[in-house]
Amino acid sequence: MSNQPRHIAIIMDGNGRWAEAQGKSRTYGHERGAESVRAITTYCAAHSDINRLTLYAFSTENWKRPKIEVEFLMKLLERYLKSERATYLEGNIRFEPIGDLSIFSKSLRNVIEDVQKATAHCNSLVQCLALNYGGRDEIVRAANTLCEKGTLTVESLNNALDCPHDVDLLIRTGGDHRLSNFLLWQAAYAELFFTKTLWPEFSTDELESIIKKFKTVERRFGGLN
Ligand code: FPP
């Protein structure tokens, strides 16, 4: 049987470069990036072999960006979640955030909580947005939660993570070949695919062709076939 890409994770890179190449502001690139989020999520929801899609929307390091860009991204996230609430419900898509949400504004946290609760029963796809997320931060928070309870095990630490789900297929758009602190633990045995396509231009056709290649890979998980 071929591999099934049950959990797909994407580092959505290249919004800024895409916009600048058109003589537009970086924020316009993020705006268009949000449209790609909608299209890729809808595609994954329509494919029953895909259960979970985790998207790197804002990292613990992204606060280093200019204030104007950070503020725009916060507003865009809030606007996206509000305007897409119906799309989540129509597509039977469960929304789950991962990351340390405590730093966000009350209004953004309220919208996150509202969409999470409203879609808790949905079961065609989990769309997980990584928000103020960093793999190292996630592991440290999980270890702190557990350290007073005794010895850590792979299982106990895994279960204490924001995302206790191994990634099957990890894609990075935008041409770079690095993980940038995304799902460091969960990607231990992920198949990694890198594409030069900038995120606003990443299409469902390209995702489909990556999935096709993924299905032909022999995954051994350190063993022998
Ligand atoms: C990386 O592109 C992208 C981000 C840091 C933010 C990701 C945000 C979106 C895809 C849009 C909003 C998301 C949602 C869920 C509504 P970059 O800015 O680093 O691009 P560059 O490498 O070309 O500068």
PDB file of C-alpha atoms and ligand atoms in Angstrom:
ATOM      1  CA  MET A   1       0.000   0.000   0.000  1.00  0.00           C
ATOM      2  CA  SER A   2       1.301   3.504  -0.749  1.00  0.00           C
ATOM      3  CA  ASN A   3       1.995   6.086   1.963  1.00  0.00           C
ATOM      4  CA  GLN A   4      -0.906   8.217   3.024  1.00  0.00           C
ATOM      5  CA  PRO A   5      -0.094  11.847   3.851  1.00  0.00           C
ATOM      6  CA  ARG A   6      -2.297  11.910   6.944  1.00  0.00           C
ATOM      7  CA  HIS A   7      -0.544  14.867   8.516  1.00  0.00           C
ATOM      8  CA  ILE A   8       0.786  17.554   6.193  1.00  0.00           C
ATOM      9  CA  ALA A   9       2.725  20.501   7.609  1.00  0.00           C
ATOM     10  CA  ILE A  10       3.659  23.582   5.610  1.00  0.00           C
ATOM     11  CA  ILE A  11       6.158  26.398   6.123  1.00  0.00           C
ATOM     12  CA  MET A  12       4.425  29.096   4.102  1.00  0.00           C
ATOM     13  CA  ASP A  13       7.373  31.210   2.972  1.00  0.00           C
ATOM     14  CA  GLY A  14       7.692  33.849   0.287  1.00  0.00           C
ATOM     15  CA  ASN A  15       4.766  36.244   0.782  1.00  0.00           C
ATOM     16  CA  GLY A  16       7.034  39.284   1.057  1.00  0.00           C
ATOM     17  CA  ARG A  17       9.211  38.444  -1.952  1.00  0.00           C
ATOM     18  CA  TRP A  18       6.155  37.674  -4.039  1.00  0.00           C
ATOM     19  CA  ALA A  19       4.634  41.085  -3.263  1.00  0.00           C
ATOM     20  CA  GLU A  20       7.888  42.992  -3.734  1.00  0.00           C
ATOM     21  CA  ALA A  21       8.347  41.365  -7.169  1.00  0.00           C
ATOM     22  CA  GLN A  22       5.039  42.972  -8.165  1.00  0.00           C
ATOM     23  CA  GLY A  23       6.055  46.358  -6.770  1.00  0.00           C
ATOM     24  CA  LYS A  24       3.601  45.939  -3.878  1.00  0.00           C
ATOM     25  CA  SER A  25       4.018  46.108  -0.103  1.00  0.00           C
ATOM     26  CA  ARG A  26       4.918  42.991   1.881  1.00  0.00           C
ATOM     27  CA  THR A  27       1.537  43.174   3.603  1.00  0.00           C
ATOM     28  CA  TYR A  28      -0.164  42.659   0.239  1.00  0.00           C
ATOM     29  CA  GLY A  29       1.798  39.410  -0.005  1.00  0.00           C
ATOM     30  CA  HIS A  30       0.422  38.258   3.353  1.00  0.00           C
ATOM     31  CA  GLU A  31      -3.079  39.161   2.195  1.00  0.00           C
ATOM     32  CA  ARG A  32      -2.622  36.953  -0.873  1.00  0.00           C
ATOM     33  CA  GLY A  33      -0.987  34.315   1.302  1.00  0.00           C
ATOM     34  CA  ALA A  34      -4.215  34.072   3.271  1.00  0.00           C
ATOM     35  CA  GLU A  35      -6.004  33.170   0.020  1.00  0.00           C
ATOM     36  CA  SER A  36      -3.563  30.302  -0.491  1.00  0.00           C
ATOM     37  CA  VAL A  37      -4.306  29.161   3.072  1.00  0.00           C
ATOM     38  CA  ARG A  38      -7.999  28.975   2.192  1.00  0.00           C
ATOM     39  CA  ALA A  39      -7.412  27.108  -1.106  1.00  0.00           C
ATOM     40  CA  ILE A  40      -4.965  24.559   0.337  1.00  0.00           C
ATOM     41  CA  THR A  41      -7.180  23.956   3.380  1.00  0.00           C
ATOM     42  CA  THR A  42     -10.242  23.377   1.208  1.00  0.00           C
ATOM     43  CA  TYR A  43      -8.275  20.932  -0.958  1.00  0.00           C
ATOM     44  CA  CYS A  44      -7.082  18.971   2.080  1.00  0.00           C
ATOM     45  CA  ALA A  45     -10.594  18.861   3.576  1.00  0.00           C
ATOM     46  CA  ALA A  46     -11.877  17.307   0.357  1.00  0.00           C
ATOM     47  CA  HIS A  47      -9.288  14.488   0.495  1.00  0.00           C
ATOM     48  CA  SER A  48     -10.167  11.910   3.100  1.00  0.00           C
ATOM     49  CA  ASP A  49      -6.619  10.481   3.316  1.00  0.00           C
ATOM     50  CA  ILE A  50      -5.483  13.830   4.769  1.00  0.00           C
ATOM     51  CA  ASN A  51      -6.552  14.222   8.420  1.00  0.00           C
ATOM     52  CA  ARG A  52      -4.485  17.139   9.607  1.00  0.00           C
ATOM     53  CA  LEU A  53      -2.911  20.225   8.041  1.00  0.00           C
ATOM     54  CA  THR A  54      -0.560  22.282  10.215  1.00  0.00           C
ATOM     55  CA  LEU A  55       0.399  25.702   8.881  1.00  0.00           C
ATOM     56  CA  TYR A  56       3.183  27.914  10.227  1.00  0.00           C
ATOM     57  CA  ALA A  57       1.364  31.240  10.429  1.00  0.00           C
ATOM     58  CA  PHE A  58       3.440  33.149  13.008  1.00  0.00           C
ATOM     59  CA  SER A  59       6.616  32.014  14.736  1.00  0.00           C
ATOM     60  CA  THR A  60       8.088  32.945  18.107  1.00  0.00           C
ATOM     61  CA  GLU A  61      10.797  34.722  16.082  1.00  0.00           C
ATOM     62  CA  ASN A  62       8.440  36.695  13.828  1.00  0.00           C
ATOM     63  CA  TRP A  63       8.069  39.385  16.551  1.00  0.00           C
ATOM     64  CA  LYS A  64      11.477  40.649  15.329  1.00  0.00           C
ATOM     65  CA  ARG A  65       9.809  41.982  12.172  1.00  0.00           C
ATOM     66  CA  PRO A  66       8.889  45.672  11.816  1.00  0.00           C
ATOM     67  CA  LYS A  67       6.010  46.640  14.110  1.00  0.00           C
ATOM     68  CA  ILE A  68       3.813  47.610  11.175  1.00  0.00           C
ATOM     69  CA  GLU A  69       4.148  44.123   9.614  1.00  0.00           C
ATOM     70  CA  VAL A  70       3.522  42.341  12.929  1.00  0.00           C
ATOM     71  CA  GLU A  71       0.416  44.463  13.559  1.00  0.00           C
ATOM     72  CA  PHE A  72      -0.832  43.755  10.059  1.00  0.00           C
ATOM     73  CA  LEU A  73      -0.365  39.999  10.525  1.00  0.00           C
ATOM     74  CA  MET A  74      -2.288  40.083  13.830  1.00  0.00           C
ATOM     75  CA  LYS A  75      -5.163  41.948  12.197  1.00  0.00           C
ATOM     76  CA  LEU A  76      -5.107  39.651   9.180  1.00  0.00           C
ATOM     77  CA  LEU A  77      -5.313  36.568  11.388  1.00  0.00           C
ATOM     78  CA  GLU A  78      -8.254  37.980  13.303  1.00  0.00           C
ATOM     79  CA  ARG A  79     -10.017  39.028  10.101  1.00  0.00           C
ATOM     80  CA  TYR A  80      -9.309  35.656   8.467  1.00  0.00           C
ATOM     81  CA  LEU A  81     -10.695  33.634  11.379  1.00  0.00           C
ATOM     82  CA  LYS A  82     -13.828  35.798  11.562  1.00  0.00           C
ATOM     83  CA  SER A  83     -14.498  35.735   7.838  1.00  0.00           C
ATOM     84  CA  GLU A  84     -13.687  32.040   7.435  1.00  0.00           C
ATOM     85  CA  ARG A  85     -15.809  30.827  10.361  1.00  0.00           C
ATOM     86  CA  ALA A  86     -18.553  29.771   7.950  1.00  0.00           C
ATOM     87  CA  THR A  87     -16.064  28.108   5.592  1.00  0.00           C
ATOM     88  CA  TYR A  88     -14.739  25.978   8.467  1.00  0.00           C
ATOM     89  CA  LEU A  89     -18.253  24.863   9.337  1.00  0.00           C
ATOM     90  CA  GLU A  90     -19.354  24.253   5.731  1.00  0.00           C
ATOM     91  CA  GLY A  91     -16.199  22.239   5.034  1.00  0.00           C
ATOM     92  CA  ASN A  92     -16.527  20.309   8.314  1.00  0.00           C
ATOM     93  CA  ILE A  93     -13.041  21.584   9.229  1.00  0.00           C
ATOM     94  CA  ARG A  94     -11.909  21.710  12.847  1.00  0.00           C
ATOM     95  CA  PHE A  95      -9.704  24.655  13.731  1.00  0.00           C
ATOM     96  CA  GLU A  96      -6.998  24.148  16.347  1.00  0.00           C
ATOM     97  CA  PRO A  97      -4.248  26.583  17.319  1.00  0.00           C
ATOM     98  CA  ILE A  98      -0.817  25.563  18.611  1.00  0.00           C
ATOM     99  CA  GLY A  99       1.739  27.873  20.203  1.00  0.00           C
ATOM    100  CA  ASP A 100       1.775  30.186  23.185  1.00  0.00           C
ATOM    101  CA  LEU A 101      -1.366  32.250  22.701  1.00  0.00           C
ATOM    102  CA  SER A 102      -1.045  34.114  25.998  1.00  0.00           C
ATOM    103  CA  ILE A 103       0.789  37.034  24.372  1.00  0.00           C
ATOM    104  CA  PHE A 104      -1.965  37.846  21.866  1.00  0.00           C
ATOM    105  CA  SER A 105      -4.554  40.608  22.314  1.00  0.00           C
ATOM    106  CA  LYS A 106      -7.769  39.733  24.099  1.00  0.00           C
ATOM    107  CA  SER A 107      -9.776  40.243  20.911  1.00  0.00           C
ATOM    108  CA  LEU A 108      -7.567  37.855  18.888  1.00  0.00           C
ATOM    109  CA  ARG A 109      -7.671  35.273  21.688  1.00  0.00           C
ATOM    110  CA  ASN A 110     -11.465  35.571  21.792  1.00  0.00           C
ATOM    111  CA  VAL A 111     -11.783  34.926  18.049  1.00  0.00           C
ATOM    112  CA  ILE A 112      -9.375  31.979  18.254  1.00  0.00           C
ATOM    113  CA  GLU A 113     -11.387  30.491  21.106  1.00  0.00           C
ATOM    114  CA  ASP A 114     -14.702  31.137  19.385  1.00  0.00           C
ATOM    115  CA  VAL A 115     -13.708  29.412  16.108  1.00  0.00           C
ATOM    116  CA  GLN A 116     -12.040  26.560  18.008  1.00  0.00           C
ATOM    117  CA  LYS A 117     -15.186  25.908  20.060  1.00  0.00           C
ATOM    118  CA  ALA A 118     -17.577  26.344  17.126  1.00  0.00           C
ATOM    119  CA  THR A 119     -15.686  23.793  15.006  1.00  0.00           C
ATOM    120  CA  ALA A 120     -14.810  21.291  17.764  1.00  0.00           C
ATOM    121  CA  HIS A 121     -17.265  18.733  16.346  1.00  0.00           C
ATOM    122  CA  CYS A 122     -15.987  18.953  12.736  1.00  0.00           C
ATOM    123  CA  ASN A 123     -14.194  15.876  11.455  1.00  0.00           C
ATOM    124  CA  SER A 124     -13.207  16.090   7.780  1.00  0.00           C
ATOM    125  CA  LEU A 125      -9.875  17.814   8.540  1.00  0.00           C
ATOM    126  CA  VAL A 126      -8.074  19.480  11.420  1.00  0.00           C
ATOM    127  CA  GLN A 127      -6.589  22.740  10.243  1.00  0.00           C
ATOM    128  CA  CYS A 128      -4.002  23.632  12.830  1.00  0.00           C
ATOM    129  CA  LEU A 129      -2.500  27.119  12.777  1.00  0.00           C
ATOM    130  CA  ALA A 130       0.856  27.546  14.501  1.00  0.00           C
ATOM    131  CA  LEU A 131       0.591  30.948  16.195  1.00  0.00           C
ATOM    132  CA  ASN A 132       3.433  32.407  18.243  1.00  0.00           C
ATOM    133  CA  TYR A 133       4.798  28.910  17.787  1.00  0.00           C
ATOM    134  CA  GLY A 134       8.387  27.694  18.021  1.00  0.00           C
ATOM    135  CA  GLY A 135       9.435  24.055  18.233  1.00  0.00           C
ATOM    136  CA  ARG A 136      11.957  24.747  20.984  1.00  0.00           C
ATOM    137  CA  ASP A 137       9.467  26.813  22.979  1.00  0.00           C
ATOM    138  CA  GLU A 138       6.889  24.037  22.627  1.00  0.00           C
ATOM    139  CA  ILE A 139       9.334  21.386  23.904  1.00  0.00           C
ATOM    140  CA  VAL A 140      10.451  23.544  26.836  1.00  0.00           C
ATOM    141  CA  ARG A 141       6.843  24.292  27.846  1.00  0.00           C
ATOM    142  CA  ALA A 142       5.977  20.581  27.674  1.00  0.00           C
ATOM    143  CA  ALA A 143       9.078  19.589  29.674  1.00  0.00           C
ATOM    144  CA  ASN A 144       8.253  22.193  32.332  1.00  0.00           C
ATOM    145  CA  THR A 145       4.728  20.833  32.626  1.00  0.00           C
ATOM    146  CA  LEU A 146       6.120  17.348  33.214  1.00  0.00           C
ATOM    147  CA  CYS A 147       9.348  17.868  35.124  1.00  0.00           C
ATOM    148  CA  GLU A 148       7.797  17.793  38.583  1.00  0.00           C
ATOM    149  CA  LYS A 149       6.013  14.518  37.832  1.00  0.00           C
ATOM    150  CA  GLY A 150       9.167  12.360  37.517  1.00  0.00           C
ATOM    151  CA  THR A 151      11.043  10.819  34.607  1.00  0.00           C
ATOM    152  CA  LEU A 152      10.198  11.996  31.121  1.00  0.00           C
ATOM    153  CA  THR A 153       9.597   9.426  28.434  1.00  0.00           C
ATOM    154  CA  VAL A 154       9.254   9.877  24.693  1.00  0.00           C
ATOM    155  CA  GLU A 155       5.559   9.152  25.071  1.00  0.00           C
ATOM    156  CA  SER A 156       4.912  11.474  28.026  1.00  0.00           C
ATOM    157  CA  LEU A 157       6.786  14.352  26.412  1.00  0.00           C
ATOM    158  CA  ASN A 158       5.065  13.765  23.093  1.00  0.00           C
ATOM    159  CA  ASN A 159       1.671  13.856  24.762  1.00  0.00           C
ATOM    160  CA  ALA A 160       2.480  17.076  26.599  1.00  0.00           C
ATOM    161  CA  LEU A 161       3.307  18.913  23.358  1.00  0.00           C
ATOM    162  CA  ASP A 162       0.883  21.373  21.764  1.00  0.00           C
ATOM    163  CA  CYS A 163       0.900  19.045  18.758  1.00  0.00           C
ATOM    164  CA  PRO A 164       1.314  15.371  19.751  1.00  0.00           C
ATOM    165  CA  HIS A 165       0.993  14.196  16.123  1.00  0.00           C
ATOM    166  CA  ASP A 166       3.894  13.029  13.947  1.00  0.00           C
ATOM    167  CA  VAL A 167       4.169  14.805  10.613  1.00  0.00           C
ATOM    168  CA  ASP A 168       4.159  12.627   7.477  1.00  0.00           C
ATOM    169  CA  LEU A 169       4.880  15.251   4.857  1.00  0.00           C
ATOM    170  CA  LEU A 170       6.509  18.622   5.510  1.00  0.00           C
ATOM    171  CA  ILE A 171       6.598  21.177   2.705  1.00  0.00           C
ATOM    172  CA  ARG A 172       8.452  24.481   2.635  1.00  0.00           C
ATOM    173  CA  THR A 173       7.697  27.016  -0.073  1.00  0.00           C
ATOM    174  CA  GLY A 174       9.925  29.970  -0.989  1.00  0.00           C
ATOM    175  CA  GLY A 175      13.172  28.185  -1.928  1.00  0.00           C
ATOM    176  CA  ASP A 176      14.967  27.830   1.425  1.00  0.00           C
ATOM    177  CA  HIS A 177      15.974  24.478   2.868  1.00  0.00           C
ATOM    178  CA  ARG A 178      15.496  24.763   6.604  1.00  0.00           C
ATOM    179  CA  LEU A 179      12.954  23.977   9.319  1.00  0.00           C
ATOM    180  CA  SER A 180      13.040  27.380  11.044  1.00  0.00           C
ATOM    181  CA  ASN A 181      11.999  25.955  14.429  1.00  0.00           C
ATOM    182  CA  PHE A 182       8.800  24.350  13.038  1.00  0.00           C
ATOM    183  CA  LEU A 183       7.578  21.032  14.495  1.00  0.00           C
ATOM    184  CA  LEU A 184      11.136  19.932  15.377  1.00  0.00           C
ATOM    185  CA  TRP A 185       9.956  16.920  17.377  1.00  0.00           C
ATOM    186  CA  GLN A 186       7.033  15.926  15.181  1.00  0.00           C
ATOM    187  CA  ALA A 187       9.072  16.042  11.958  1.00  0.00           C
ATOM    188  CA  ALA A 188      11.516  13.373  13.184  1.00  0.00           C
ATOM    189  CA  TYR A 189      10.463  11.012  10.368  1.00  0.00           C
ATOM    190  CA  ALA A 190       8.661  13.420   8.061  1.00  0.00           C
ATOM    191  CA  GLU A 191       9.400  13.398   4.366  1.00  0.00           C
ATOM    192  CA  LEU A 192      10.687  16.869   3.501  1.00  0.00           C
ATOM    193  CA  PHE A 193       9.774  18.632   0.267  1.00  0.00           C
ATOM    194  CA  PHE A 194      11.138  22.043  -0.712  1.00  0.00           C
ATOM    195  CA  THR A 195       9.787  24.137  -3.557  1.00  0.00           C
ATOM    196  CA  LYS A 196      10.921  27.470  -4.987  1.00  0.00           C
ATOM    197  CA  THR A 197       7.306  28.506  -5.470  1.00  0.00           C
ATOM    198  CA  LEU A 198       6.439  31.501  -3.305  1.00  0.00           C
ATOM    199  CA  TRP A 199       3.487  30.839  -0.981  1.00  0.00           C
ATOM    200  CA  PRO A 200       0.906  33.102  -2.711  1.00  0.00           C
ATOM    201  CA  GLU A 201       1.524  31.090  -5.903  1.00  0.00           C
ATOM    202  CA  PHE A 202       1.508  27.647  -4.303  1.00  0.00           C
ATOM    203  CA  SER A 203      -1.397  25.835  -5.923  1.00  0.00           C
ATOM    204  CA  THR A 204      -3.451  22.755  -5.208  1.00  0.00           C
ATOM    205  CA  ASP A 205      -1.938  21.267  -8.424  1.00  0.00           C
ATOM    206  CA  GLU A 206       1.555  21.598  -6.951  1.00  0.00           C
ATOM    207  CA  LEU A 207       0.397  20.111  -3.640  1.00  0.00           C
ATOM    208  CA  GLU A 208      -1.153  17.223  -5.562  1.00  0.00           C
ATOM    209  CA  SER A 209       2.091  16.560  -7.430  1.00  0.00           C
ATOM    210  CA  ILE A 210       4.102  16.619  -4.156  1.00  0.00           C
ATOM    211  CA  ILE A 211       1.634  14.163  -2.596  1.00  0.00           C
ATOM    212  CA  LYS A 212       2.017  11.916  -5.642  1.00  0.00           C
ATOM    213  CA  LYS A 213       5.814  11.845  -5.138  1.00  0.00           C
ATOM    214  CA  PHE A 214       5.392  11.345  -1.379  1.00  0.00           C
ATOM    215  CA  LYS A 215       3.267   8.258  -2.028  1.00  0.00           C
ATOM    216  CA  THR A 216       6.140   6.584  -3.896  1.00  0.00           C
ATOM    217  CA  VAL A 217       8.749   7.113  -1.137  1.00  0.00           C
ATOM    218  CA  GLU A 218       9.833   4.091   0.885  1.00  0.00           C
ATOM    219  CA  ARG A 219       9.482   5.096   4.550  1.00  0.00           C
ATOM    220  CA  ARG A 220      11.540   2.860   6.823  1.00  0.00           C
ATOM    221  CA  PHE A 221      11.475   4.738  10.152  1.00  0.00           C
ATOM    222  CA  GLY A 222      15.004   3.511  10.877  1.00  0.00           C
ATOM    223  CA  GLY A 223      14.128  -0.113  10.137  1.00  0.00           C
ATOM    224  CA  LEU A 224      14.566  -2.262   7.051  1.00  0.00           C
ATOM    225  CA  ASN A 225      11.926  -3.107   4.525  1.00  0.00           C
TER     226      ASN A 225
HETATM  227  C1  FPP B   1       6.468  33.992   5.459  1.00  0.00           C
HETATM  228  O1  FPP B   1       6.622  34.837   4.345  1.00  0.00           O
HETATM  229  C2  FPP B   1       5.145  34.106   5.975  1.00  0.00           C
HETATM  230  C3  FPP B   1       4.838  34.492   7.242  1.00  0.00           C
HETATM  231  C4  FPP B   1       5.831  34.845   8.253  1.00  0.00           C
HETATM  232  C5  FPP B   1       3.458  34.606   7.692  1.00  0.00           C
HETATM  233  C6  FPP B   1       2.528  33.594   7.131  1.00  0.00           C
HETATM  234  C7  FPP B   1       1.229  34.262   6.931  1.00  0.00           C
HETATM  235  C8  FPP B   1       0.359  33.994   5.946  1.00  0.00           C
HETATM  236  C9  FPP B   1       0.525  32.900   4.993  1.00  0.00           C
HETATM  237  C10 FPP B   1      -0.854  34.812   5.747  1.00  0.00           C
HETATM  238  C11 FPP B   1      -1.795  34.846   6.878  1.00  0.00           C
HETATM  239  C12 FPP B   1      -2.123  33.517   7.420  1.00  0.00           C
HETATM  240  C13 FPP B   1      -3.349  33.166   7.804  1.00  0.00           C
HETATM  241  C14 FPP B   1      -3.554  31.851   8.439  1.00  0.00           C
HETATM  242  C15 FPP B   1      -4.523  34.020   7.617  1.00  0.00           C
HETATM  243  P1  FPP B   1       7.711  35.969   4.434  1.00  0.00           P
HETATM  244  O2  FPP B   1       7.036  37.209   4.866  1.00  0.00           O
HETATM  245  O3  FPP B   1       8.833  35.533   5.318  1.00  0.00           O
HETATM  246  O4  FPP B   1       8.171  36.077   2.954  1.00  0.00           O
HETATM  247  P2  FPP B   1       9.640  36.427   2.437  1.00  0.00           P
HETATM  248  O5  FPP B   1      10.533  35.268   2.822  1.00  0.00           O
HETATM  249  O6  FPP B   1       9.452  36.518   0.963  1.00  0.00           O
HETATM  250  O7  FPP B   1      10.036  37.718   3.079  1.00  0.00           O
END
